């Protein structure tokens, strides 16, 4: 990723104000296709979905801190979406986030979290209001996956590899400054 970054290949479709080149998204797509064709690692979700989510929904502080590191190939993120009992039905998730002392307390579980054991950060969608319709009451956060109370357990696949993980959250504290988008607007944020 650092080599791709040094040659200007990461975030080609990002706005110039965030270090990108404002090229059409097809450039990012072609890069990923060519890297896959030769069996090389691809920029993946850090530059793609997570970078775009931060660009569109992150605070200026989050953008200033994380976007340059993503474009430099210095950090990677895991996506905390799927849950036991909900699978890919994102609106049925139950990972609970409760407001506590200027921040949030996270409890529950995610599953099939790609490469969480190799990532430094993760974004996760949580249930912040269980009393409203299932597409409402969701809020998106990001966190350091080494935070106290985060337990990452690789899922062994038939070939012996572990590309996926179960991730457990036991009273994980997240400051409100690590929220992406507005409280209760996580569904819209996740569509980015």
CSV table of C-alpha atoms in Angstrom, one decimal:
chain,number,residue,atom,x,y,z
A,1,UNK,CA,0.0,0.0,0.0
A,2,UNK,CA,2.9,2.4,0.7
A,3,UNK,CA,4.3,1.7,-2.8
A,4,UNK,CA,0.9,2.4,-4.4
A,5,UNK,CA,0.6,5.5,-2.3
A,6,UNK,CA,4.0,6.8,-3.3
A,7,UNK,CA,2.9,6.5,-7.0
A,8,UNK,CA,-0.4,8.3,-6.4
A,9,UNK,CA,-2.6,5.3,-6.9
A,10,UNK,CA,-4.5,5.5,-3.5
A,11,UNK,CA,-7.7,7.6,-3.4
A,12,UNK,CA,-7.6,8.7,-7.0
A,13,UNK,CA,-11.3,9.5,-6.9
A,14,UNK,CA,-11.1,11.4,-3.6
A,15,UNK,CA,-11.5,15.2,-3.5
A,16,UNK,CA,-8.3,17.1,-3.9
A,17,UNK,CA,-8.9,18.8,-0.5
A,18,UNK,CA,-8.4,15.4,1.1
A,19,UNK,CA,-5.4,14.4,-0.9
A,20,UNK,CA,-7.1,12.8,-3.9
A,21,UNK,CA,-7.1,13.6,-7.6
A,22,UNK,CA,-10.8,13.9,-8.2
A,23,UNK,CA,-10.6,11.3,-11.0
A,24,UNK,CA,-13.7,9.3,-11.9
A,25,UNK,CA,-14.3,6.2,-9.7
A,26,UNK,CA,-13.5,3.9,-12.6
A,27,UNK,CA,-9.8,4.6,-12.0
A,28,UNK,CA,-10.1,3.1,-8.5
A,29,UNK,CA,-12.1,0.2,-9.9
A,30,UNK,CA,-9.5,-0.6,-12.6
A,31,UNK,CA,-6.7,-0.4,-10.1
A,32,UNK,CA,-8.4,-3.0,-7.9
A,33,UNK,CA,-9.2,-5.2,-10.9
A,34,UNK,CA,-5.6,-5.2,-12.1
A,35,UNK,CA,-4.2,-5.8,-8.6
A,36,UNK,CA,-6.5,-8.8,-8.2
A,37,UNK,CA,-5.6,-10.1,-11.6
A,38,UNK,CA,-2.0,-10.5,-10.6
A,39,UNK,CA,-2.7,-11.6,-7.1
A,40,UNK,CA,-1.5,-8.5,-5.3
A,41,UNK,CA,-3.2,-7.0,-2.3
A,42,UNK,CA,-5.8,-4.3,-3.1
A,43,UNK,CA,-6.4,-1.0,-1.3
A,44,UNK,CA,-9.6,-2.4,-0.1
A,45,UNK,CA,-12.1,-0.8,2.3
A,46,UNK,CA,-9.8,1.7,3.9
A,47,UNK,CA,-9.5,3.8,0.8
A,48,UNK,CA,-12.9,2.7,-0.5
A,49,UNK,CA,-15.9,2.6,1.7
A,50,UNK,CA,-14.3,3.7,4.9
A,51,UNK,CA,-12.4,6.6,3.4
A,52,UNK,CA,-15.5,7.8,1.6
A,53,UNK,CA,-17.6,7.4,4.8
A,54,UNK,CA,-15.1,9.6,6.7
A,55,UNK,CA,-15.0,12.1,3.9
A,56,UNK,CA,-18.8,12.4,3.9
A,57,UNK,CA,-19.7,12.0,7.6
A,58,UNK,CA,-16.6,12.5,9.7
A,59,UNK,CA,-15.8,15.6,11.7
A,60,UNK,CA,-12.9,17.8,10.5
A,61,UNK,CA,-10.8,16.4,13.3
A,62,UNK,CA,-11.4,12.8,12.1
A,63,UNK,CA,-10.7,13.8,8.5
A,64,UNK,CA,-7.5,15.6,9.4
A,65,UNK,CA,-6.2,12.7,11.5
A,66,UNK,CA,-7.2,9.6,9.5
A,67,UNK,CA,-7.5,10.5,5.8
A,68,UNK,CA,-3.8,11.2,5.3
A,69,UNK,CA,-2.9,7.9,7.1
A,70,UNK,CA,-5.3,6.0,4.8
A,71,UNK,CA,-3.8,7.6,1.7
A,72,UNK,CA,-0.3,6.9,2.9
A,73,UNK,CA,-1.2,3.2,3.3
A,74,UNK,CA,-0.3,3.4,7.0
A,75,UNK,CA,-3.6,2.1,8.6
A,76,UNK,CA,-6.4,-0.3,7.7
A,77,UNK,CA,-9.9,-0.7,9.0
A,78,UNK,CA,-12.3,-3.6,9.6
A,79,UNK,CA,-16.0,-3.3,8.9
A,80,UNK,CA,-18.3,-4.2,11.9
A,81,UNK,CA,-21.6,-4.8,10.2
A,82,UNK,CA,-22.8,-8.5,10.3
A,83,UNK,CA,-24.1,-10.0,13.6
A,84,UNK,CA,-25.2,-13.4,14.7
A,85,UNK,CA,-29.0,-13.7,14.1
A,86,UNK,CA,-28.9,-10.8,11.7
A,87,UNK,CA,-26.3,-11.8,9.2
A,88,UNK,CA,-26.3,-9.2,6.4
A,89,UNK,CA,-29.7,-7.8,7.4
A,90,UNK,CA,-28.0,-4.7,8.7
A,91,UNK,CA,-31.2,-3.1,9.9
A,92,UNK,CA,-31.8,-6.0,12.4
A,93,UNK,CA,-28.5,-5.5,14.2
A,94,UNK,CA,-28.5,-5.5,18.0
A,95,UNK,CA,-25.0,-4.2,19.0
A,96,UNK,CA,-26.0,-1.8,21.7
A,97,UNK,CA,-24.5,1.7,22.2
A,98,UNK,CA,-25.7,3.6,25.2
A,99,UNK,CA,-24.9,7.3,26.0
A,100,UNK,CA,-22.6,7.4,29.0
A,101,UNK,CA,-20.6,10.4,30.4
A,102,UNK,CA,-19.8,12.3,27.2
A,103,UNK,CA,-19.5,9.2,25.1
A,104,UNK,CA,-20.9,5.8,24.5
A,105,UNK,CA,-20.8,2.3,26.0
A,106,UNK,CA,-20.8,-0.5,23.5
A,107,UNK,CA,-21.9,-4.1,24.2
A,108,UNK,CA,-22.6,-7.0,22.0
A,109,UNK,CA,-21.1,-8.9,19.1
A,110,UNK,CA,-20.2,-8.7,15.4
A,111,UNK,CA,-19.4,-11.7,13.2
A,112,UNK,CA,-17.7,-12.2,9.8
A,113,UNK,CA,-15.6,-9.1,10.4
A,114,UNK,CA,-13.0,-9.2,7.7
A,115,UNK,CA,-9.4,-8.9,8.8
A,116,UNK,CA,-10.2,-7.4,12.2
A,117,UNK,CA,-7.2,-9.2,13.6
A,118,UNK,CA,-4.9,-7.4,11.2
A,119,UNK,CA,-6.6,-3.9,11.3
A,120,UNK,CA,-5.8,-1.0,13.6
A,121,UNK,CA,-9.3,0.5,13.5
A,122,UNK,CA,-12.8,-0.5,12.7
A,123,UNK,CA,-16.1,1.1,11.9
A,124,UNK,CA,-19.2,-0.3,13.4
A,125,UNK,CA,-22.9,0.3,13.2
A,126,UNK,CA,-24.8,0.1,16.5
A,127,UNK,CA,-28.3,0.2,17.8
A,128,UNK,CA,-28.7,3.5,19.8
A,129,UNK,CA,-32.5,3.5,20.0
A,130,UNK,CA,-34.3,0.1,20.2
A,131,UNK,CA,-37.7,1.8,20.4
A,132,UNK,CA,-37.9,3.0,16.8
A,133,UNK,CA,-38.3,1.2,13.4
A,134,UNK,CA,-35.4,-1.0,12.6
A,135,UNK,CA,-33.9,1.3,9.9
A,136,UNK,CA,-33.9,4.1,12.4
A,137,UNK,CA,-32.1,4.3,15.7
A,138,UNK,CA,-28.7,3.2,14.2
A,139,UNK,CA,-25.5,5.1,14.7
A,140,UNK,CA,-22.1,4.6,13.2
A,141,UNK,CA,-18.8,4.9,15.1
A,142,UNK,CA,-15.1,4.1,14.6
A,143,UNK,CA,-12.8,2.8,17.2
A,144,UNK,CA,-9.3,1.5,17.8
A,145,UNK,CA,-9.7,-2.3,17.8
A,146,UNK,CA,-7.2,-2.5,20.7
A,147,UNK,CA,-9.6,-0.6,22.9
A,148,UNK,CA,-10.3,-2.2,26.3
A,149,UNK,CA,-13.2,-4.6,26.1
A,150,UNK,CA,-12.7,-5.5,22.4
A,151,UNK,CA,-12.1,-9.2,22.0
A,152,UNK,CA,-11.2,-10.4,18.4
A,153,UNK,CA,-11.5,-14.1,17.8
A,154,UNK,CA,-10.4,-15.3,14.3
A,155,UNK,CA,-12.7,-17.8,12.6
A,156,UNK,CA,-10.8,-20.7,11.2
A,157,UNK,CA,-11.8,-21.6,7.7
A,158,UNK,CA,-11.6,-25.1,6.1
A,159,UNK,CA,-8.3,-24.2,4.5
A,160,UNK,CA,-6.8,-23.2,7.9
A,161,UNK,CA,-6.8,-19.5,7.2
A,162,UNK,CA,-8.6,-16.9,9.2
A,163,UNK,CA,-9.8,-14.0,7.1
A,164,UNK,CA,-12.9,-13.5,9.2
A,165,UNK,CA,-13.5,-12.8,12.9
A,166,UNK,CA,-16.0,-12.7,15.7
A,167,UNK,CA,-15.6,-9.5,17.6
A,168,UNK,CA,-17.0,-9.1,21.1
A,169,UNK,CA,-17.6,-5.7,22.8
A,170,UNK,CA,-17.8,-5.7,26.6
A,171,UNK,CA,-18.4,-2.2,28.0
A,172,UNK,CA,-16.2,-0.6,25.3
A,173,UNK,CA,-16.1,3.1,25.8
A,174,UNK,CA,-16.1,5.3,22.7
A,175,UNK,CA,-16.1,9.1,22.9
A,176,UNK,CA,-18.8,10.9,21.0
A,177,UNK,CA,-16.0,12.5,18.9
A,178,UNK,CA,-15.7,9.0,17.2
A,179,UNK,CA,-19.2,9.1,15.8
A,180,UNK,CA,-19.7,9.2,12.0
A,181,UNK,CA,-22.8,11.2,11.2
A,182,UNK,CA,-25.6,12.1,13.4
A,183,UNK,CA,-27.1,10.0,16.2
A,184,UNK,CA,-29.8,7.8,14.7
A,185,UNK,CA,-28.6,8.4,11.1
A,186,UNK,CA,-26.4,5.2,10.9
A,187,UNK,CA,-28.5,3.6,8.2
A,188,UNK,CA,-27.9,6.5,5.8
A,189,UNK,CA,-24.2,6.7,6.8
A,190,UNK,CA,-23.8,2.9,6.1
A,191,UNK,CA,-25.1,3.4,2.6
A,192,UNK,CA,-22.0,5.6,1.8
